[in-house]
mmCIF file of C-alpha atoms and ligand atoms in Angstrom:
data_model
loop_
_atom_site.group_PDB
_atom_site.id
_atom_site.type_symbol
_atom_site.label_atom_id
_atom_site.label_comp_id
_atom_site.label_asym_id
_atom_site.label_seq_id
_atom_site.Cartn_x
_atom_site.Cartn_y
_atom_site.Cartn_z
ATOM 1 C CA MET A 1 -18.565 -17.121 4.314
ATOM 2 C CA LEU A 2 -15.257 -18.883 4.170
ATOM 3 C CA VAL A 3 -14.403 -22.370 2.978
ATOM 4 C CA VAL A 4 -11.302 -23.744 4.687
ATOM 5 C CA MET A 5 -9.652 -26.504 2.685
ATOM 6 C CA LYS A 6 -7.808 -29.417 4.283
ATOM 7 C CA ALA A 7 -4.016 -29.064 4.394
ATOM 8 C CA GLN A 8 -3.671 -31.943 1.940
ATOM 9 C CA ALA A 9 -6.377 -30.703 -0.479
ATOM 10 C CA THR A 10 -5.244 -30.814 -4.096
ATOM 11 C CA PRO A 11 -5.313 -27.830 -6.498
ATOM 12 C CA GLU A 12 -8.064 -29.650 -8.430
ATOM 13 C CA GLN A 13 -10.196 -29.898 -5.302
ATOM 14 C CA VAL A 14 -9.688 -26.165 -4.640
ATOM 15 C CA GLN A 15 -10.704 -25.423 -8.212
ATOM 16 C CA ALA A 16 -13.790 -27.617 -7.963
ATOM 17 C CA VAL A 17 -14.931 -25.765 -4.840
ATOM 18 C CA CYS A 18 -14.372 -22.404 -6.578
ATOM 19 C CA GLN A 19 -16.417 -23.600 -9.562
ATOM 20 C CA HIS A 20 -19.207 -24.760 -7.304
ATOM 21 C CA ILE A 21 -19.303 -21.315 -5.611
ATOM 22 C CA GLU A 22 -19.360 -19.518 -8.972
ATOM 23 C CA GLN A 23 -22.181 -21.793 -10.147
ATOM 24 C CA LEU A 24 -24.190 -20.655 -7.141
ATOM 25 C CA GLY A 25 -23.796 -17.113 -8.536
ATOM 26 C CA PHE A 26 -21.165 -15.918 -6.041
ATOM 27 C CA ARG A 27 -17.533 -14.938 -6.394
ATOM 28 C CA ALA A 28 -14.794 -17.256 -5.085
ATOM 29 C CA HIS A 29 -11.489 -15.839 -3.871
ATOM 30 C CA SER A 30 -8.872 -18.512 -3.380
ATOM 31 C CA LEU A 31 -6.277 -17.361 -0.861
ATOM 32 C CA PRO A 32 -3.465 -19.882 -0.443
ATOM 33 C CA GLY A 33 -1.719 -19.861 2.937
ATOM 34 C CA ALA A 34 1.314 -21.628 4.354
ATOM 35 C CA GLN A 35 -0.777 -24.362 5.994
ATOM 36 C CA ARG A 36 -3.939 -24.451 3.931
ATOM 37 C CA THR A 37 -5.974 -22.624 1.313
ATOM 38 C CA ALA A 38 -9.018 -20.620 2.309
ATOM 39 C CA ILE A 39 -11.675 -19.643 -0.202
ATOM 40 C CA GLY A 40 -13.552 -16.428 0.533
ATOM 41 C CA ILE A 41 -17.095 -16.110 -0.838
ATOM 42 C CA THR A 42 -18.367 -12.652 -1.789
ATOM 43 C CA GLY A 43 -21.330 -11.380 -3.757
ATOM 44 C CA ASN A 44 -23.853 -12.905 -1.387
ATOM 45 C CA GLN A 45 -26.396 -10.569 0.174
ATOM 46 C CA GLY A 46 -27.408 -12.964 2.907
ATOM 47 C CA GLU A 47 -26.275 -16.330 4.136
ATOM 48 C CA VAL A 48 -24.821 -18.803 1.602
ATOM 49 C CA ASP A 49 -26.360 -22.254 1.890
ATOM 50 C CA ARG A 50 -23.453 -24.230 3.235
ATOM 51 C CA GLY A 51 -25.239 -27.500 2.436
ATOM 52 C CA ASN A 52 -23.240 -29.076 -0.362
ATOM 53 C CA LEU A 53 -20.077 -27.091 0.189
ATOM 54 C CA GLU A 54 -19.212 -28.936 3.390
ATOM 55 C CA PHE A 55 -19.295 -32.264 1.608
ATOM 56 C CA LEU A 56 -17.117 -31.407 -1.376
ATOM 57 C CA PRO A 57 -13.803 -33.301 -1.477
ATOM 58 C CA GLY A 58 -10.932 -31.522 0.293
ATOM 59 C CA VAL A 59 -13.153 -29.211 2.380
ATOM 60 C CA ALA A 60 -12.220 -29.050 6.093
ATOM 61 C CA GLU A 61 -14.917 -26.644 7.235
ATOM 62 C CA VAL A 62 -17.226 -23.820 6.189
ATOM 63 C CA ILE A 63 -17.297 -20.863 8.554
ATOM 64 C CA ARG A 64 -19.169 -17.593 8.808
ATOM 65 C CA VAL A 65 -17.025 -14.453 8.811
ATOM 66 C CA SER A 66 -18.765 -12.016 11.085
ATOM 67 C CA LYS A 67 -16.607 -8.970 10.289
ATOM 68 C CA PRO A 68 -17.751 -6.604 7.531
ATOM 69 C CA TYR A 69 -14.413 -7.024 5.766
ATOM 70 C CA LYS A 70 -13.631 -10.599 4.844
ATOM 71 C CA LEU A 71 -10.747 -10.866 2.405
ATOM 72 C CA ALA A 72 -8.731 -8.273 4.334
ATOM 73 C CA SER A 73 -9.322 -10.129 7.585
ATOM 74 C CA ARG A 74 -6.968 -12.444 9.425
ATOM 75 C CA ASP A 75 -9.869 -14.898 9.685
ATOM 76 C CA VAL A 76 -9.342 -15.600 6.005
ATOM 77 C CA LYS A 77 -5.556 -15.568 6.000
ATOM 78 C CA GLU A 78 -3.490 -15.996 9.131
ATOM 79 C CA GLU A 79 -0.031 -15.178 7.818
ATOM 80 C CA TYR A 80 1.072 -11.734 6.681
ATOM 81 C CA THR A 81 0.597 -10.851 3.026
ATOM 82 C CA VAL A 82 3.910 -10.203 1.319
ATOM 83 C CA ILE A 83 3.863 -8.074 -1.827
ATOM 84 C CA ARG A 84 6.655 -8.971 -4.239
ATOM 85 C CA PHE A 85 8.094 -6.992 -7.118
ATOM 86 C CA PRO A 86 8.970 -9.323 -9.982
ATOM 87 C CA GLY A 87 12.568 -9.257 -11.090
ATOM 88 C CA THR A 88 13.735 -7.623 -7.841
ATOM 89 C CA ASP A 89 14.419 -8.613 -4.256
ATOM 90 C CA ALA A 90 12.120 -5.883 -2.882
ATOM 91 C CA ILE A 91 9.118 -6.821 -0.768
ATOM 92 C CA ILE A 92 6.480 -5.018 1.259
ATOM 93 C CA GLY A 93 4.962 -6.841 4.234
ATOM 94 C CA GLY A 94 5.757 -10.026 6.077
ATOM 95 C CA GLY A 95 6.480 -8.588 9.523
ATOM 96 C CA SER A 96 10.260 -8.394 9.616
ATOM 97 C CA ASN A 97 10.977 -6.236 6.573
ATOM 98 C CA VAL A 98 10.913 -2.419 6.695
ATOM 99 C CA ALA A 99 10.273 -1.008 3.210
ATOM 100 C CA ILE A 100 11.430 2.529 2.522
ATOM 101 C CA VAL A 101 9.542 4.723 0.057
ATOM 102 C CA ALA A 102 11.074 8.142 -0.583
ATOM 103 C CA GLY A 103 10.815 10.980 -3.075
ATOM 104 C CA PRO A 104 9.285 14.382 -3.647
ATOM 105 C CA CYS A 105 5.642 15.245 -3.107
ATOM 106 C CA SER A 106 5.389 16.125 -6.823
ATOM 107 C CA ILE A 107 7.517 15.509 -9.856
ATOM 108 C CA GLU A 108 8.302 19.099 -10.890
ATOM 109 C CA SER A 109 10.876 18.585 -13.623
ATOM 110 C CA ARG A 110 13.278 15.952 -14.916
ATOM 111 C CA GLU A 111 16.189 17.666 -13.162
ATOM 112 C CA GLN A 112 14.391 17.921 -9.832
ATOM 113 C CA ALA A 113 13.204 14.308 -9.937
ATOM 114 C CA PHE A 114 16.603 12.887 -10.855
ATOM 115 C CA ALA A 115 18.448 15.034 -8.298
ATOM 116 C CA ILE A 116 16.260 13.597 -5.538
ATOM 117 C CA ALA A 117 16.070 10.070 -6.934
ATOM 118 C CA ASP A 118 19.828 9.684 -7.203
ATOM 119 C CA GLN A 119 20.304 10.736 -3.601
ATOM 120 C CA VAL A 120 17.577 8.587 -2.045
ATOM 121 C CA ALA A 121 18.735 5.617 -4.126
ATOM 122 C CA ALA A 122 22.298 6.141 -2.896
ATOM 123 C CA SER A 123 20.968 6.008 0.677
ATOM 124 C CA GLY A 124 19.233 2.693 -0.060
ATOM 125 C CA ALA A 125 15.570 3.491 -0.797
ATOM 126 C CA GLN A 126 13.960 0.639 -2.708
ATOM 127 C CA PHE A 127 10.859 2.590 -3.708
ATOM 128 C CA PHE A 128 10.537 6.030 -5.263
ATOM 129 C CA ARG A 129 7.433 8.153 -4.781
ATOM 130 C CA GLY A 130 6.445 11.237 -6.750
ATOM 131 C CA GLY A 131 3.109 12.788 -7.609
ATOM 132 C CA ALA A 132 2.137 13.041 -11.272
ATOM 133 C CA PHE A 133 -1.534 13.794 -10.634
ATOM 134 C CA LYS A 134 -1.931 15.919 -7.523
ATOM 135 C CA PRO A 135 -5.181 16.187 -5.560
ATOM 136 C CA ARG A 136 -4.691 19.794 -4.404
ATOM 137 C CA THR A 137 -6.976 21.667 -2.051
ATOM 138 C CA SER A 138 -6.863 24.697 -4.363
ATOM 139 C CA PRO A 139 -7.643 24.362 -8.059
ATOM 140 C CA TYR A 140 -5.043 27.068 -8.673
ATOM 141 C CA ALA A 141 -2.221 25.126 -7.013
ATOM 142 C CA PHE A 142 0.217 22.995 -9.066
ATOM 143 C CA GLN A 143 -1.737 19.994 -10.351
ATOM 144 C CA GLY A 144 1.194 17.815 -11.418
ATOM 145 C CA LEU A 145 2.923 17.111 -14.734
ATOM 146 C CA GLY A 146 0.707 14.126 -15.519
ATOM 147 C CA LEU A 147 1.988 11.750 -18.178
ATOM 148 C CA GLU A 148 5.327 13.533 -18.421
ATOM 149 C CA ALA A 149 5.916 12.826 -14.716
ATOM 150 C CA LEU A 150 5.092 9.144 -15.233
ATOM 151 C CA GLN A 151 7.631 8.961 -18.052
ATOM 152 C CA ILE A 152 10.286 10.613 -15.870
ATOM 153 C CA MET A 153 9.622 8.095 -13.104
ATOM 154 C CA ALA A 154 9.873 5.198 -15.568
ATOM 155 C CA GLU A 155 13.313 6.508 -16.502
ATOM 156 C CA ILE A 156 14.216 6.719 -12.823
ATOM 157 C CA ARG A 157 13.217 3.066 -12.403
ATOM 158 C CA ASP A 158 15.432 2.095 -15.339
ATOM 159 C CA ARG A 159 18.392 4.016 -14.004
ATOM 160 C CA THR A 160 18.200 3.307 -10.264
ATOM 161 C CA GLY A 161 16.151 0.098 -10.032
ATOM 162 C CA MET A 162 13.793 1.720 -7.527
ATOM 163 C CA ARG A 163 10.161 0.666 -7.971
ATOM 164 C CA ILE A 164 7.685 3.497 -8.558
ATOM 165 C CA ILE A 165 4.688 4.461 -6.409
ATOM 166 C CA THR A 166 2.379 7.209 -7.636
ATOM 167 C CA GLU A 167 -1.188 8.337 -7.148
ATOM 168 C CA ALA A 168 -4.182 7.902 -9.420
ATOM 169 C CA ILE A 169 -6.979 10.387 -8.773
ATOM 170 C CA ASP A 170 -9.604 9.247 -11.292
ATOM 171 C CA SER A 171 -10.257 6.697 -14.052
ATOM 172 C CA GLU A 172 -8.134 8.491 -16.651
ATOM 173 C CA SER A 173 -5.094 8.812 -14.434
ATOM 174 C CA LEU A 174 -5.607 5.250 -13.148
ATOM 175 C CA ALA A 175 -5.169 3.863 -16.655
ATOM 176 C CA MET A 176 -1.911 5.774 -17.086
ATOM 177 C CA VAL A 177 -0.588 5.038 -13.596
ATOM 178 C CA THR A 178 -1.349 1.327 -14.068
ATOM 179 C CA GLU A 179 0.742 1.324 -17.210
ATOM 180 C CA TYR A 180 3.787 3.114 -15.776
ATOM 181 C CA ALA A 181 3.931 2.539 -12.028
ATOM 182 C CA ASP A 182 4.715 -0.496 -9.872
ATOM 183 C CA VAL A 183 2.255 0.500 -7.161
ATOM 184 C CA ILE A 184 -0.986 2.460 -7.645
ATOM 185 C CA GLN A 185 -1.560 4.927 -4.819
ATOM 186 C CA ILE A 186 -5.081 5.897 -3.818
ATOM 187 C CA GLY A 187 -4.856 9.072 -1.755
ATOM 188 C CA ALA A 188 -6.548 10.014 1.490
ATOM 189 C CA ARG A 189 -9.120 12.136 -0.342
ATOM 190 C CA ASN A 190 -10.148 9.150 -2.447
ATOM 191 C CA MET A 191 -10.115 6.477 0.250
ATOM 192 C CA GLN A 192 -13.877 6.268 0.030
ATOM 193 C CA ASN A 193 -14.135 6.743 -3.723
ATOM 194 C CA TYR A 194 -15.586 3.281 -4.121
ATOM 195 C CA SER A 195 -15.758 3.298 -7.903
ATOM 196 C CA LEU A 196 -12.056 4.208 -8.101
ATOM 197 C CA LEU A 197 -11.196 1.493 -5.546
ATOM 198 C CA LYS A 198 -13.086 -1.088 -7.579
ATOM 199 C CA LYS A 199 -11.345 -0.015 -10.760
ATOM 200 C CA ALA A 200 -7.964 -0.304 -9.006
ATOM 201 C CA GLY A 201 -9.136 -3.744 -7.884
ATOM 202 C CA ARG A 202 -9.563 -4.772 -11.505
ATOM 203 C CA THR A 203 -5.909 -4.048 -12.245
ATOM 204 C CA ARG A 204 -3.225 -6.510 -11.248
ATOM 205 C CA LYS A 205 -0.779 -3.987 -9.808
ATOM 206 C CA PRO A 206 -0.343 -3.586 -6.041
ATOM 207 C CA VAL A 207 -2.577 -0.827 -4.641
ATOM 208 C CA LEU A 208 -1.529 1.418 -1.756
ATOM 209 C CA VAL A 209 -4.566 2.844 0.035
ATOM 210 C CA LYS A 210 -3.941 5.874 2.234
ATOM 211 C CA ARG A 211 -6.159 6.405 5.245
ATOM 212 C CA GLY A 212 -8.865 9.035 4.819
ATOM 213 C CA MET A 213 -8.575 12.141 6.984
ATOM 214 C CA SER A 214 -11.333 11.022 9.305
ATOM 215 C CA ALA A 215 -11.516 7.306 8.556
ATOM 216 C CA THR A 216 -12.025 4.785 11.332
ATOM 217 C CA LEU A 217 -10.144 1.492 11.364
ATOM 218 C CA ASP A 218 -13.172 -0.349 9.974
ATOM 219 C CA GLU A 219 -13.673 2.195 7.188
ATOM 220 C CA PHE A 220 -9.985 1.925 6.293
ATOM 221 C CA LEU A 221 -10.140 -1.861 6.086
ATOM 222 C CA MET A 222 -13.383 -1.691 4.098
ATOM 223 C CA SER A 223 -11.572 0.377 1.476
ATOM 224 C CA ALA A 224 -8.962 -2.374 1.172
ATOM 225 C CA GLU A 225 -11.835 -4.851 0.932
ATOM 226 C CA TYR A 226 -13.258 -2.943 -2.058
ATOM 227 C CA VAL A 227 -10.007 -3.456 -3.958
ATOM 228 C CA MET A 228 -9.770 -7.110 -2.925
ATOM 229 C CA SER A 229 -13.400 -7.845 -3.771
ATOM 230 C CA GLU A 230 -12.447 -7.328 -7.415
ATOM 231 C CA GLY A 231 -9.767 -9.998 -7.223
ATOM 232 C CA ASN A 232 -6.713 -7.850 -6.531
ATOM 233 C CA TYR A 233 -5.286 -9.100 -3.236
ATOM 234 C CA GLN A 234 -2.115 -7.009 -3.335
ATOM 235 C CA VAL A 235 -3.192 -4.183 -1.073
ATOM 236 C CA ILE A 236 -0.912 -2.046 1.107
ATOM 237 C CA LEU A 237 -2.385 0.283 3.715
ATOM 238 C CA CYS A 238 -0.806 3.615 4.688
ATOM 239 C CA GLU A 239 -1.422 5.679 7.802
ATOM 240 C CA ARG A 240 -0.950 9.407 7.013
ATOM 241 C CA GLY A 241 -2.524 11.195 9.925
ATOM 242 C CA VAL A 242 -6.079 12.179 10.718
ATOM 243 C CA ARG A 243 -7.787 15.473 11.527
ATOM 244 C CA THR A 244 -8.019 16.312 15.216
ATOM 245 C CA PHE A 245 -8.249 19.480 17.302
ATOM 246 C CA ALA A 246 -4.456 19.502 17.641
ATOM 247 C CA ASP A 247 -3.015 22.316 15.554
ATOM 248 C CA HIS A 248 0.723 22.029 16.166
ATOM 249 C CA THR A 249 0.881 19.577 13.261
ATOM 250 C CA ARG A 250 -0.925 19.378 9.898
ATOM 251 C CA ASN A 251 -2.568 16.105 10.915
ATOM 252 C CA THR A 252 -2.292 13.831 13.923
ATOM 253 C CA LEU A 253 -0.271 10.752 13.028
ATOM 254 C CA ASP A 254 -2.127 7.820 14.547
ATOM 255 C CA LEU A 255 0.577 5.252 15.142
ATOM 256 C CA SER A 256 -1.776 3.171 17.270
ATOM 257 C CA ILE A 257 -3.514 2.050 14.109
ATOM 258 C CA VAL A 258 -0.467 -0.008 13.112
ATOM 259 C CA PRO A 259 -0.822 -2.751 15.747
ATOM 260 C CA ALA A 260 -4.613 -2.404 15.454
ATOM 261 C CA VAL A 261 -4.470 -3.182 11.722
ATOM 262 C CA GLN A 262 -1.988 -6.001 12.263
ATOM 263 C CA ARG A 263 -4.266 -7.640 14.771
ATOM 264 C CA LEU A 264 -7.254 -7.666 12.420
ATOM 265 C CA SER A 265 -5.674 -7.918 8.984
ATOM 266 C CA HIS A 266 -2.885 -9.708 7.169
ATOM 267 C CA LEU A 267 -2.240 -6.689 4.921
ATOM 268 C CA PRO A 268 0.947 -4.640 5.202
ATOM 269 C CA ILE A 269 0.740 -1.115 6.631
ATOM 270 C CA LEU A 270 3.140 1.735 5.951
ATOM 271 C CA VAL A 271 3.363 5.033 7.833
ATOM 272 C CA ASP A 272 3.732 8.434 6.153
ATOM 273 C CA PRO A 273 5.173 10.857 8.735
ATOM 274 C CA SER A 274 5.401 13.660 6.136
ATOM 275 C CA HIS A 275 1.677 14.214 5.603
ATOM 276 C CA GLY A 276 1.162 12.919 9.139
ATOM 277 C CA THR A 277 2.942 15.915 10.667
ATOM 278 C CA GLY A 278 3.346 18.492 7.901
ATOM 279 C CA LYS A 279 6.539 19.746 9.554
ATOM 280 C CA ARG A 280 10.067 18.852 8.570
ATOM 281 C CA ASN A 281 11.376 18.829 12.135
ATOM 282 C CA LYS A 282 8.843 16.179 13.153
ATOM 283 C CA VAL A 283 9.214 13.797 10.223
ATOM 284 C CA VAL A 284 12.323 11.909 11.325
ATOM 285 C CA PRO A 285 11.216 11.437 14.974
ATOM 286 C CA LEU A 286 7.882 10.001 13.808
ATOM 287 C CA ALA A 287 9.596 7.819 11.201
ATOM 288 C CA ARG A 288 11.685 6.322 13.992
ATOM 289 C CA ALA A 289 8.553 5.716 16.035
ATOM 290 C CA ALA A 290 6.825 4.107 13.029
ATOM 291 C CA VAL A 291 9.556 1.490 12.774
ATOM 292 C CA ALA A 292 9.430 0.933 16.527
ATOM 293 C CA VAL A 293 5.658 0.428 16.479
ATOM 294 C CA GLY A 294 6.021 -2.262 13.829
ATOM 295 C CA ALA A 295 5.067 -0.570 10.555
ATOM 296 C CA ASP A 296 5.927 -2.536 7.433
ATOM 297 C CA GLY A 297 7.675 0.506 6.085
ATOM 298 C CA ILE A 298 7.610 4.256 5.788
ATOM 299 C CA MET A 299 6.768 6.676 3.013
ATOM 300 C CA VAL A 300 8.591 9.965 3.286
ATOM 301 C CA GLU A 301 8.828 13.144 1.211
ATOM 302 C CA VAL A 302 12.347 14.255 0.326
ATOM 303 C CA HIS A 303 13.337 17.400 -1.613
ATOM 304 C CA HIS A 304 16.805 18.802 -2.370
ATOM 305 C CA GLN A 305 15.421 22.375 -2.448
ATOM 306 C CA PRO A 306 12.290 22.281 -0.303
ATOM 307 C CA GLU A 307 12.029 26.068 -0.168
ATOM 308 C CA LYS A 308 11.409 25.978 -3.931
ATOM 309 C CA ALA A 309 9.097 22.944 -3.948
ATOM 310 C CA LEU A 310 5.803 23.326 -5.787
ATOM 311 C CA SER A 311 4.018 21.285 -3.122
ATOM 312 C CA ASP A 312 4.653 20.249 0.470
ATOM 313 C CA GLY A 313 8.070 21.885 0.820
ATOM 314 C CA PRO A 314 7.646 22.519 4.578
ATOM 315 C CA GLN A 315 7.276 18.798 5.290
ATOM 316 C CA SER A 316 9.978 17.588 2.896
ATOM 317 C CA ILE A 317 13.233 16.490 4.487
ATOM 318 C CA TYR A 318 16.641 17.100 2.902
ATOM 319 C CA PRO A 319 18.461 14.190 1.274
ATOM 320 C CA GLU A 320 21.152 14.418 3.985
ATOM 321 C CA GLN A 321 18.501 14.008 6.686
ATOM 322 C CA PHE A 322 17.136 11.027 4.782
ATOM 323 C CA ALA A 323 20.594 9.410 4.693
ATOM 324 C CA GLU A 324 21.028 9.836 8.441
ATOM 325 C CA MET A 325 17.509 8.621 9.134
ATOM 326 C CA MET A 326 18.191 5.381 7.222
ATOM 327 C CA THR A 327 21.060 4.566 9.589
ATOM 328 C CA GLU A 328 18.886 5.261 12.601
ATOM 329 C CA LEU A 329 15.982 3.193 11.281
ATOM 330 C CA GLU A 330 18.330 0.311 10.628
ATOM 331 C CA GLN A 331 19.407 0.331 14.273
ATOM 332 C CA ILE A 332 15.886 0.661 15.646
ATOM 333 C CA ALA A 333 14.740 -2.205 13.413
ATOM 334 C CA ALA A 334 17.589 -4.423 14.617
ATOM 335 C CA VAL A 335 16.405 -4.170 18.250
ATOM 336 C CA LEU A 336 13.107 -5.681 17.098
ATOM 337 C CA HIS A 337 14.800 -8.340 14.932
ATOM 338 C CA ARG A 338 13.609 -6.472 11.879
ATOM 339 C CA HIS A 339 15.536 -5.406 8.845
ATOM 340 C CA VAL A 340 15.778 -2.300 6.636
ATOM 341 C CA PRO A 341 17.021 -3.490 3.228
ATOM 342 C CA ARG A 342 19.481 -1.110 1.631
ATOM 343 C CA GLY A 343 19.214 -0.804 -2.107
ATOM 344 C CA ILE A 344 17.298 -2.916 -4.560
ATOM 345 C CA HIS A 345 18.695 -5.815 -6.541
ATOM 346 C CA VAL A 346 17.277 -6.012 -10.045
ATOM 347 C CA GLU A 347 17.765 -9.148 -12.139
ATOM 348 C CA ALA A 348 19.189 -8.578 -15.583
ATOM 349 C CA PRO A 349 16.356 -8.793 -18.128
ATOM 350 C CA ALA A 350 16.154 -12.160 -19.904
ATOM 351 C CA ARG A 351 17.452 -11.941 -23.479
HETATM 352 C C1 PEP B 401 0.654 12.058 -1.287
HETATM 353 O O1 PEP B 401 1.153 11.076 -0.725
HETATM 354 O O2 PEP B 401 1.178 12.603 -2.261
HETATM 355 C C2 PEP B 401 -0.623 12.628 -0.805
HETATM 356 C C3 PEP B 401 -1.314 13.516 -1.514
HETATM 357 O O3 PEP B 401 -0.984 12.164 0.403
HETATM 358 P P1 PEP B 401 -2.437 12.064 1.081
HETATM 359 O O4 PEP B 401 -3.341 11.446 0.089
HETATM 360 O O5 PEP B 401 -2.160 11.200 2.275
HETATM 361 O O6 PEP B 401 -2.819 13.462 1.455
HETATM 362 MN MN1 MN B 402 2.631 15.701 -0.434
#
């Protein structure tokens, strides 16, 4: 159920409606839009009695949301969600901005991380990725440096300004990632780990949800809904390829999901052509296509010595390829009246 407030409704009227909903034993999610505020109601098993709600001051209408996801749906919020990063000019979402996330699969050492970070920052990346807690197929494969990696990435943020995106794989790592990172990544393998999604929803950091290896569009959006149902509306989706019979690539990058998501949801969607293809020679072509198809940004793995990488070397592009790709993406974006920001502006901390 969704309560649509009148354009001229006051903040007090919005608050009174939220209180009324909470008194009925449900949860109210106030989602302000450019034209009007909508209030999503969750926590109801069946139909909410719309009786009194319709007559509260400031209410325009009460409508049923038929889709299984509500807060993630465009029915609730027409305009694109824009995720902002306080103290910087970086954004993710909004339709015309192309956010660039780059960095190694895993943080392997301080030297490795800085070598890559300095180069992707010089090429204009606003976001730095790097795994601290790695969900590896083999328990004997490199599992990540954990806390040490988070501390290295915090130093990288201080030095370059880039905002940090890194994965949490369980409750323990979630607590640490929430403290150090700017965006909490939930990986493909955990896309349907509902207790982890709910916990991420109780934080107030943006959450990037990667598509599960065999997740449908509805399942993908339901995972976003899990995070939002806990009151965290800053969700970013990320397409990273799905399993198919095709074996010339690691996964099959499903670019068609980008316009499909944008039709149904107001949430931003990034594309990860690295995990999506698993092959260095296919990463840049698919990154170009991702911008052309309208993705809100791309997430790409970059390594200065991929042959020595402890994870995902074969799909990591060289920093020089990344630099060239940025120029190409800029030009592709321009054709579509979109923009690839180069570099991040960080306000000086208040004294
Ligand atoms: C990653 O981005 O580091 C990662 C492990 O990706 P995915 O969850 O998509 O496999
Ligand atoms: Mn990887």
